[in-house]
Amino acid sequence: MNPDVALFRLINRGTANPLFDVVLTFLTRGNVVQAMLIGLGVVLLAGAYLRGEPGSIRLAWRILLVGGASVALGELIGSQVLKPLLDRPRPPLVIPDVRMLGIGLGTHASFPSAHAVNTAAVMATVSRGHPGWALPLMGYAAVIAYSRVYVGVHFPLDVLGGAALGVVVSELLWRLSGRLFGLA
């Protein structure tokens, strides 16, 4: 059996339980992910302005701008270039007995996962500005990626590829922003 399919089955069916059904279905909804990312931005800006340090405020704005640009560029590359180019079908279209947990398939192909692209891009960007936050932020991104497989809408390689794309785009834009604005 294909390792991607085997891992999909393990996550989608093998780890199924009532708690995950509720928590992961809630967390994976697009509006919840967006709200969490926006909330993170508000916390960053509020914290920077409360400290009142010009360097903290500049860093917060850099994180917000690079994070937003990373999401936009990652979404463009993933959804407008890679998905149509690769046209990988979603799991329920090729595997029988997929557990679908109330999440629609959308209109796009499966690779890469836009949720994974966007979440990883933002978490990687914030982690560049606040390295001490990296572990919990990447943990959150991993939970979102796992949830996409758990609810039955993506294969593991879809979320791994999406996360990699998000991190790469974030890193490139972080470096570019440093050069453009004379920042470290």
Coordinates of N, CA and C in Angstrom, one line a residue:
M1 N 0.8 -1.2 0.0 CA 0.0 0.0 0.0 C 0.9 1.2 0.0
N2 N 0.5 2.3 -0.7 CA 1.1 3.5 -0.8 C 1.3 4.1 0.7
P3 N 2.5 4.5 1.1 CA 2.7 5.0 2.5 C 1.8 6.2 2.8
D4 N 1.5 7.1 1.8 CA 0.7 8.2 2.1 C -0.7 7.8 2.4
V5 N -1.2 6.8 1.6 CA -2.6 6.3 1.9 C -2.6 5.5 3.2
A6 N -1.6 4.8 3.5 CA -1.5 4.0 4.8 C -1.5 5.0 6.0
L7 N -0.7 6.0 5.9 CA -0.7 7.0 7.0 C -2.1 7.8 7.1
F8 N -2.6 8.1 5.9 CA -4.0 8.7 5.9 C -5.0 7.8 6.7
R9 N -5.0 6.5 6.3 CA -5.9 5.6 7.0 C -5.7 5.5 8.5
L10 N -4.4 5.5 8.9 CA -4.1 5.4 10.3 C -4.6 6.7 11.0
I11 N -4.4 7.8 10.5 CA -4.9 9.1 11.1 C -6.4 9.2 11.0
N12 N -6.9 9.0 9.8 CA -8.4 9.2 9.6 C -9.3 8.2 10.3
R13 N -8.8 6.9 10.4 CA -9.6 5.9 11.0 C -9.0 5.4 12.3
G14 N -7.7 5.2 12.3 CA -7.0 4.6 13.4 C -7.0 5.4 14.7
T15 N -7.0 6.7 14.5 CA -6.9 7.6 15.7 C -8.3 8.2 16.1
A16 N -9.3 7.7 15.4 CA -10.7 8.2 15.6 C -11.2 8.1 17.0
N17 N -11.7 9.2 17.6 CA -12.3 9.1 18.9 C -13.2 10.3 19.1
P18 N -14.2 10.2 19.9 CA -15.2 11.3 20.1 C -14.6 12.7 20.4
L19 N -13.5 12.7 21.3 CA -12.9 14.0 21.6 C -12.3 14.7 20.4
F20 N -11.5 13.9 19.7 CA -10.8 14.4 18.4 C -11.9 14.9 17.4
D21 N -13.0 14.1 17.3 CA -14.0 14.4 16.4 C -14.5 15.9 16.6
V22 N -14.7 16.2 17.9 CA -15.3 17.5 18.2 C -14.2 18.6 18.1
V23 N -13.0 18.4 18.8 CA -12.0 19.4 18.8 C -11.4 19.6 17.5
L24 N -11.0 18.6 16.7 CA -10.3 18.8 15.5 C -11.3 19.3 14.4
T25 N -12.5 18.9 14.4 CA -13.5 19.5 13.5 C -13.7 21.0 13.7
F26 N -13.8 21.3 15.0 CA -13.9 22.8 15.3 C -12.6 23.5 14.9
L27 N -11.5 23.1 15.2 CA -10.2 23.8 14.9 C -9.9 23.9 13.4
T28 N -10.4 23.0 12.6 CA -10.0 22.9 11.2 C -10.9 23.8 10.4
R29 N -12.0 24.3 10.9 CA -12.9 25.2 10.1 C -12.1 26.5 9.8
G30 N -12.3 26.9 8.5 CA -11.5 28.1 8.0 C -11.7 29.3 8.9
N31 N -12.9 29.6 9.3 CA -13.1 30.8 10.1 C -12.5 30.8 11.5
V32 N -12.3 29.6 12.0 CA -11.6 29.4 13.3 C -10.1 29.7 13.1
V33 N -9.6 29.1 12.0 CA -8.1 29.3 11.7 C -7.9 30.8 11.5
Q34 N -8.7 31.4 10.7 CA -8.5 32.9 10.4 C -8.6 33.7 11.7
A35 N -9.6 33.4 12.5 CA -9.7 34.1 13.8 C -8.5 34.0 14.7
M36 N -8.0 32.8 14.8 CA -6.8 32.5 15.6 C -5.6 33.3 15.0
L37 N -5.4 33.4 13.7 CA -4.3 34.1 13.1 C -4.5 35.6 13.3
I38 N -5.7 36.1 13.1 CA -6.0 37.5 13.4 C -5.7 37.9 14.8
G39 N -6.2 37.0 15.7 CA -6.0 37.2 17.1 C -4.5 37.3 17.5
L40 N -3.7 36.4 16.9 CA -2.3 36.5 17.1 C -1.7 37.8 16.7
G41 N -2.2 38.3 15.6 CA -1.7 39.6 15.1 C -2.1 40.8 16.0
V42 N -3.3 40.7 16.6 CA -3.7 41.7 17.5 C -2.9 41.7 18.8
V43 N -2.6 40.5 19.3 CA -1.8 40.3 20.5 C -0.4 40.9 20.2
L44 N 0.2 40.6 19.1 CA 1.5 41.1 18.7 C 1.6 42.6 18.7
L45 N 0.6 43.2 18.0 CA 0.6 44.7 17.9 C 0.3 45.3 19.3
A46 N -0.7 44.8 20.0 CA -1.0 45.3 21.3 C 0.2 45.3 22.3
G47 N 0.8 44.1 22.3 CA 2.0 43.9 23.2 C 3.1 44.9 22.8
A48 N 3.3 45.1 21.5 CA 4.4 46.0 21.1 C 4.1 47.5 21.5
Y49 N 2.8 47.9 21.2 CA 2.5 49.3 21.6 C 2.4 49.5 23.1
L50 N 2.1 48.5 23.9 CA 2.1 48.6 25.3 C 3.5 48.7 25.8
R51 N 4.4 48.0 25.2 CA 5.8 48.2 25.6 C 6.4 49.5 25.2
G52 N 5.8 50.0 24.1 CA 6.2 51.4 23.7 C 7.6 51.5 23.1
E53 N 8.3 50.4 22.8 CA 9.6 50.4 22.3 C 9.5 50.4 20.8
P54 N 10.2 51.4 20.1 CA 10.1 51.5 18.7 C 10.5 50.2 18.0
G55 N 11.5 49.5 18.5 CA 12.0 48.3 17.9 C 10.9 47.2 18.0
S56 N 10.2 47.1 19.1 CA 9.1 46.1 19.2 C 8.0 46.4 18.3
I57 N 7.7 47.7 18.1 CA 6.6 48.1 17.2 C 7.0 47.8 15.8
R58 N 8.2 48.1 15.4 CA 8.7 47.8 14.0 C 8.6 46.3 13.8
L59 N 9.1 45.6 14.8 CA 9.1 44.1 14.6 C 7.7 43.6 14.5
A60 N 6.7 44.1 15.3 CA 5.4 43.6 15.2 C 4.8 43.9 13.8
W61 N 5.0 45.1 13.3 CA 4.6 45.4 11.9 C 5.2 44.6 10.8
R62 N 6.5 44.3 11.0 CA 7.2 43.5 10.1 C 6.6 42.1 10.0
I63 N 6.3 41.6 11.2 CA 5.7 40.2 11.3 C 4.4 40.2 10.6
L64 N 3.6 41.2 10.9 CA 2.2 41.3 10.3 C 2.3 41.4 8.8
L65 N 3.2 42.3 8.3 CA 3.3 42.5 6.9 C 3.8 41.3 6.2
V66 N 4.9 40.7 6.7 CA 5.5 39.5 6.1 C 4.5 38.3 6.2
G67 N 3.9 38.2 7.4 CA 2.9 37.1 7.6 C 1.8 37.2 6.6
G68 N 1.2 38.4 6.4 CA 0.1 38.6 5.5 C 0.6 38.3 4.1
A69 N 1.7 38.8 3.7 CA 2.2 38.6 2.3 C 2.6 37.1 2.1
S70 N 3.0 36.5 3.1 CA 3.3 35.0 3.0 C 2.1 34.2 2.8
V71 N 1.0 34.6 3.5 CA -0.3 33.9 3.3 C -0.8 34.2 1.8
A72 N -0.7 35.4 1.4 CA -1.2 35.8 0.1 C -0.4 35.1 -1.0
L73 N 0.9 35.1 -0.9 CA 1.8 34.5 -1.9 C 1.7 32.9 -1.9
G74 N 1.6 32.4 -0.7 CA 1.5 31.0 -0.5 C 0.2 30.5 -1.1
E75 N -0.9 31.2 -0.8 CA -2.2 30.9 -1.3 C -2.2 31.0 -2.9
L76 N -1.6 32.0 -3.4 CA -1.5 32.1 -4.9 C -0.7 31.0 -5.5
I77 N 0.4 30.6 -5.0 CA 1.2 29.5 -5.5 C 0.5 28.2 -5.3
G78 N 0.0 28.0 -4.1 CA -0.7 26.7 -3.8 C -2.0 26.5 -4.6
S79 N -2.9 27.5 -4.4 CA -4.2 27.3 -5.0 C -4.3 27.6 -6.5
Q80 N -3.6 28.6 -6.9 CA -3.7 29.0 -8.3 C -2.7 28.3 -9.3
V81 N -1.6 27.8 -8.7 CA -0.6 27.2 -9.6 C -0.5 25.7 -9.3
L82 N -0.1 25.3 -8.1 CA 0.1 23.9 -7.8 C -1.2 23.0 -7.9
K83 N -2.3 23.5 -7.3 CA -3.5 22.6 -7.3 C -3.9 22.3 -8.7
P84 N -4.1 23.4 -9.6 CA -4.5 23.0 -11.0 C -3.4 22.2 -11.7
L85 N -2.2 22.5 -11.5 CA -1.1 21.8 -12.2 C -1.0 20.4 -11.8
L86 N -1.1 20.1 -10.5 CA -1.0 18.7 -10.1 C -2.3 17.9 -10.0
D87 N -3.4 18.7 -9.8 CA -4.7 18.1 -9.8 C -4.9 16.8 -9.1
R88 N -4.3 16.8 -7.9 CA -4.4 15.6 -7.0 C -5.8 15.5 -6.4
P89 N -6.5 14.3 -6.6 CA -7.8 14.2 -6.0 C -7.8 14.1 -4.5
R90 N -8.8 14.5 -3.9 CA -8.9 14.5 -2.4 C -9.2 13.0 -2.0
P91 N -8.9 12.6 -0.8 CA -9.0 11.3 -0.3 C -10.4 10.6 -0.6
P92 N -11.5 11.3 -0.3 CA -12.8 10.6 -0.5 C -13.1 10.2 -1.9
L93 N -12.4 10.9 -2.8 CA -12.6 10.6 -4.3 C -11.9 9.4 -4.8
V94 N -10.9 8.9 -4.0 CA -10.1 7.8 -4.4 C -10.0 6.6 -3.4
I95 N -10.5 6.8 -2.2 CA -10.4 5.8 -1.1 C -11.8 5.5 -0.6
P96 N -12.1 4.3 -0.5 CA -13.4 4.0 0.1 C -13.4 4.1 1.6
D97 N -14.5 4.3 2.2 CA -14.6 4.3 3.7 C -13.9 5.5 4.4
V98 N -13.7 6.6 3.7 CA -13.1 7.8 4.4 C -14.1 8.3 5.4
R99 N -13.6 8.6 6.6 CA -14.4 9.3 7.6 C -14.4 10.8 7.2
M100 N -15.6 11.3 6.9 CA -15.7 12.7 6.6 C -16.5 13.3 7.8
L101 N -15.9 14.4 8.4 CA -16.5 14.9 9.6 C -17.0 16.3 9.4
G102 N -18.0 16.4 8.5 CA -18.7 17.7 8.3 C -18.0 18.8 7.7
I103 N -16.9 18.5 7.0 CA -16.1 19.5 6.3 C -16.2 19.3 4.8
G104 N -16.6 20.3 4.1 CA -16.8 20.2 2.7 C -15.4 20.0 2.0
L105 N -15.5 19.4 0.8 CA -14.3 19.2 0.0 C -13.8 20.4 -0.7
G106 N -14.6 21.4 -0.9 CA -14.2 22.6 -1.6 C -14.2 22.3 -3.1
T107 N -13.7 23.2 -3.9 CA -13.7 23.0 -5.3 C -12.3 22.7 -5.9
H108 N -11.3 22.8 -5.0 CA -10.0 22.6 -5.5 C -9.5 21.2 -5.3
A109 N -8.4 20.9 -5.9 CA -7.7 19.6 -5.8 C -7.1 19.6 -4.4
S110 N -6.4 18.5 -4.1 CA -5.9 18.3 -2.7 C -4.5 18.8 -2.4
F111 N -3.6 18.8 -3.3 CA -2.2 19.2 -3.0 C -1.9 20.6 -3.5
P112 N -1.4 21.5 -2.7 CA -1.1 21.4 -1.2 C -2.3 21.9 -0.4
S113 N -2.3 21.6 0.8 CA -3.4 22.0 1.7 C -3.2 23.5 2.0
A114 N -4.2 24.3 1.7 CA -4.1 25.8 1.9 C -4.1 26.1 3.4
H115 N -4.8 25.3 4.2 CA -4.8 25.5 5.6 C -3.3 25.3 6.2
A116 N -2.7 24.3 5.7 CA -1.3 24.1 6.1 C -0.3 25.2 5.6
V117 N -0.5 25.6 4.3 CA 0.3 26.7 3.8 C 0.1 27.9 4.7
N118 N -1.1 28.3 4.9 CA -1.4 29.6 5.6 C -0.9 29.5 7.0
T119 N -1.3 28.5 7.7 CA -0.9 28.4 9.2 C 0.6 28.3 9.3
A120 N 1.3 27.5 8.5 CA 2.7 27.4 8.6 C 3.4 28.7 8.3
A121 N 2.9 29.4 7.3 CA 3.5 30.7 6.9 C 3.5 31.7 8.0
V122 N 2.3 31.8 8.6 CA 2.2 32.7 9.7 C 3.0 32.3 10.9
M123 N 2.9 31.0 11.3 CA 3.7 30.6 12.5 C 5.2 30.7 12.2
A124 N 5.7 30.4 11.0 CA 7.1 30.6 10.7 C 7.5 32.0 10.8
T125 N 6.6 32.9 10.3 CA 7.0 34.4 10.3 C 7.0 34.9 11.8
V126 N 6.0 34.5 12.6 CA 6.0 35.0 14.0 C 7.2 34.4 14.7
S127 N 7.6 33.1 14.4 CA 8.7 32.5 15.1 C 10.0 33.2 14.7
R128 N 10.1 33.7 13.5 CA 11.4 34.5 13.1 C 11.5 35.7 14.0
G129 N 10.4 36.4 14.3 CA 10.5 37.6 15.1 C 10.5 37.3 16.6
H130 N 10.0 36.1 17.0 CA 9.9 35.7 18.4 C 10.3 34.3 18.5
P131 N 11.6 34.0 18.4 CA 12.1 32.6 18.4 C 11.6 31.7 19.6
G132 N 11.4 32.4 20.7 CA 11.0 31.6 21.9 C 9.5 31.1 21.8
W133 N 8.8 31.6 20.8 CA 7.4 31.2 20.6 C 7.4 30.0 19.6
A134 N 8.5 29.7 19.0 CA 8.5 28.7 17.8 C 7.8 27.4 18.2
L135 N 8.2 26.8 19.3 CA 7.7 25.5 19.6 C 6.1 25.5 19.7
P136 N 5.5 26.3 20.5 CA 4.1 26.3 20.6 C 3.4 26.7 19.3
L137 N 4.0 27.6 18.5 CA 3.4 28.0 17.3 C 3.4 26.9 16.2
M138 N 4.6 26.2 16.1 CA 4.7 25.1 15.2 C 3.8 24.0 15.7
G139 N 3.6 23.8 17.0 CA 2.7 22.8 17.5 C 1.3 23.1 17.0
Y140 N 0.9 24.4 17.1 CA -0.5 24.7 16.6 C -0.6 24.4 15.1
A141 N 0.4 24.8 14.3 CA 0.4 24.5 12.9 C 0.3 23.0 12.6
A142 N 1.0 22.2 13.4 CA 1.0 20.8 13.3 C -0.4 20.2 13.6
V143 N -1.1 20.8 14.6 CA -2.4 20.3 14.9 C -3.4 20.7 13.8
I144 N -3.3 21.8 13.2 CA -4.2 22.2 12.1 C -3.9 21.2 10.9
A145 N -2.6 21.0 10.6 CA -2.3 20.1 9.5 C -2.8 18.7 9.8
Y146 N -2.6 18.2 11.0 CA -3.2 16.9 11.4 C -4.7 16.8 11.3
S147 N -5.3 17.9 11.6 CA -6.8 17.9 11.6 C -7.3 17.8 10.2
R148 N -6.6 18.3 9.2 CA -7.0 18.2 7.8 C -7.1 16.8 7.3
V149 N -6.1 16.0 7.8 CA -6.1 14.5 7.5 C -7.2 13.8 8.3
Y150 N -7.3 14.2 9.6 CA -8.2 13.5 10.5 C -9.6 13.6 10.0
V151 N -10.0 14.8 9.5 CA -11.4 15.0 9.0 C -11.6 14.5 7.6
G152 N -10.6 14.0 7.0 CA -10.8 13.3 5.7 C -10.6 14.1 4.4
V153 N -10.1 15.3 4.5 CA -10.1 16.2 3.3 C -8.7 16.3 2.6
H154 N -7.6 15.8 3.3 CA -6.3 15.8 2.7 C -5.5 14.6 3.1
F155 N -4.6 14.2 2.2 CA -3.6 13.2 2.5 C -2.4 13.8 3.3
P156 N -1.7 13.0 4.0 CA -0.5 13.6 4.8 C 0.5 14.4 4.0
L157 N 0.8 13.9 2.7 CA 1.7 14.7 1.9 C 1.1 16.0 1.5
D158 N -0.2 16.1 1.4 CA -0.8 17.4 1.1 C -0.5 18.5 2.2
V159 N -0.6 18.0 3.4 CA -0.3 19.0 4.5 C 1.2 19.2 4.7
L160 N 2.0 18.2 4.5 CA 3.4 18.3 4.6 C 3.9 19.3 3.5
G161 N 3.4 19.1 2.3 CA 3.8 19.9 1.2 C 3.3 21.4 1.4
G162 N 2.1 21.5 1.9 CA 1.6 22.8 2.2 C 2.4 23.5 3.3
A163 N 2.7 22.8 4.4 CA 3.5 23.4 5.4 C 4.9 23.8 4.9
A164 N 5.5 23.0 4.1 CA 6.8 23.3 3.6 C 6.7 24.6 2.7
L165 N 5.7 24.6 1.9 CA 5.5 25.8 1.0 C 5.3 27.1 1.9
G166 N 4.5 27.0 2.9 CA 4.3 28.1 3.8 C 5.6 28.6 4.5
V167 N 6.4 27.7 4.9 CA 7.6 28.0 5.6 C 8.6 28.6 4.6
V168 N 8.7 28.0 3.4 CA 9.7 28.6 2.4 C 9.3 30.0 2.0
V169 N 8.0 30.2 1.7 CA 7.6 31.5 1.3 C 7.8 32.5 2.4
S170 N 7.5 32.1 3.7 CA 7.7 33.0 4.8 C 9.2 33.4 4.9
E171 N 10.1 32.4 4.8 CA 11.5 32.6 5.0 C 12.0 33.6 3.9
L172 N 11.6 33.3 2.6 CA 12.0 34.2 1.5 C 11.6 35.6 1.7
L173 N 10.3 35.8 2.1 CA 9.8 37.1 2.3 C 10.4 37.8 3.6
W174 N 10.7 37.0 4.6 CA 11.4 37.6 5.8 C 12.7 38.2 5.4
R175 N 13.5 37.4 4.6 CA 14.8 37.8 4.2 C 14.7 39.1 3.3
L176 N 13.8 39.0 2.3 CA 13.5 40.1 1.4 C 13.2 41.4 2.2
S177 N 12.3 41.2 3.2 CA 11.9 42.4 4.0 C 13.1 43.0 4.7
G178 N 14.0 42.2 5.2 CA 15.1 42.6 5.9 C 16.0 43.5 4.9
R179 N 16.2 43.0 3.7 CA 17.0 43.7 2.7 C 16.3 45.0 2.3
L180 N 15.0 45.0 2.1 CA 14.3 46.2 1.6 C 14.3 47.3 2.7
F181 N 14.1 46.9 3.9 CA 14.0 47.9 5.0 C 15.2 48.0 5.8
G182 N 16.3 47.4 5.4 CA 17.5 47.5 6.2 C 17.4 46.9 7.6
L183 N 16.7 45.9 7.7 CA 16.5 45.2 9.0 C 17.3 43.9 9.1
A184 N 17.6 43.5 10.3 CA 18.4 42.3 10.5 C 17.5 41.1 10.2

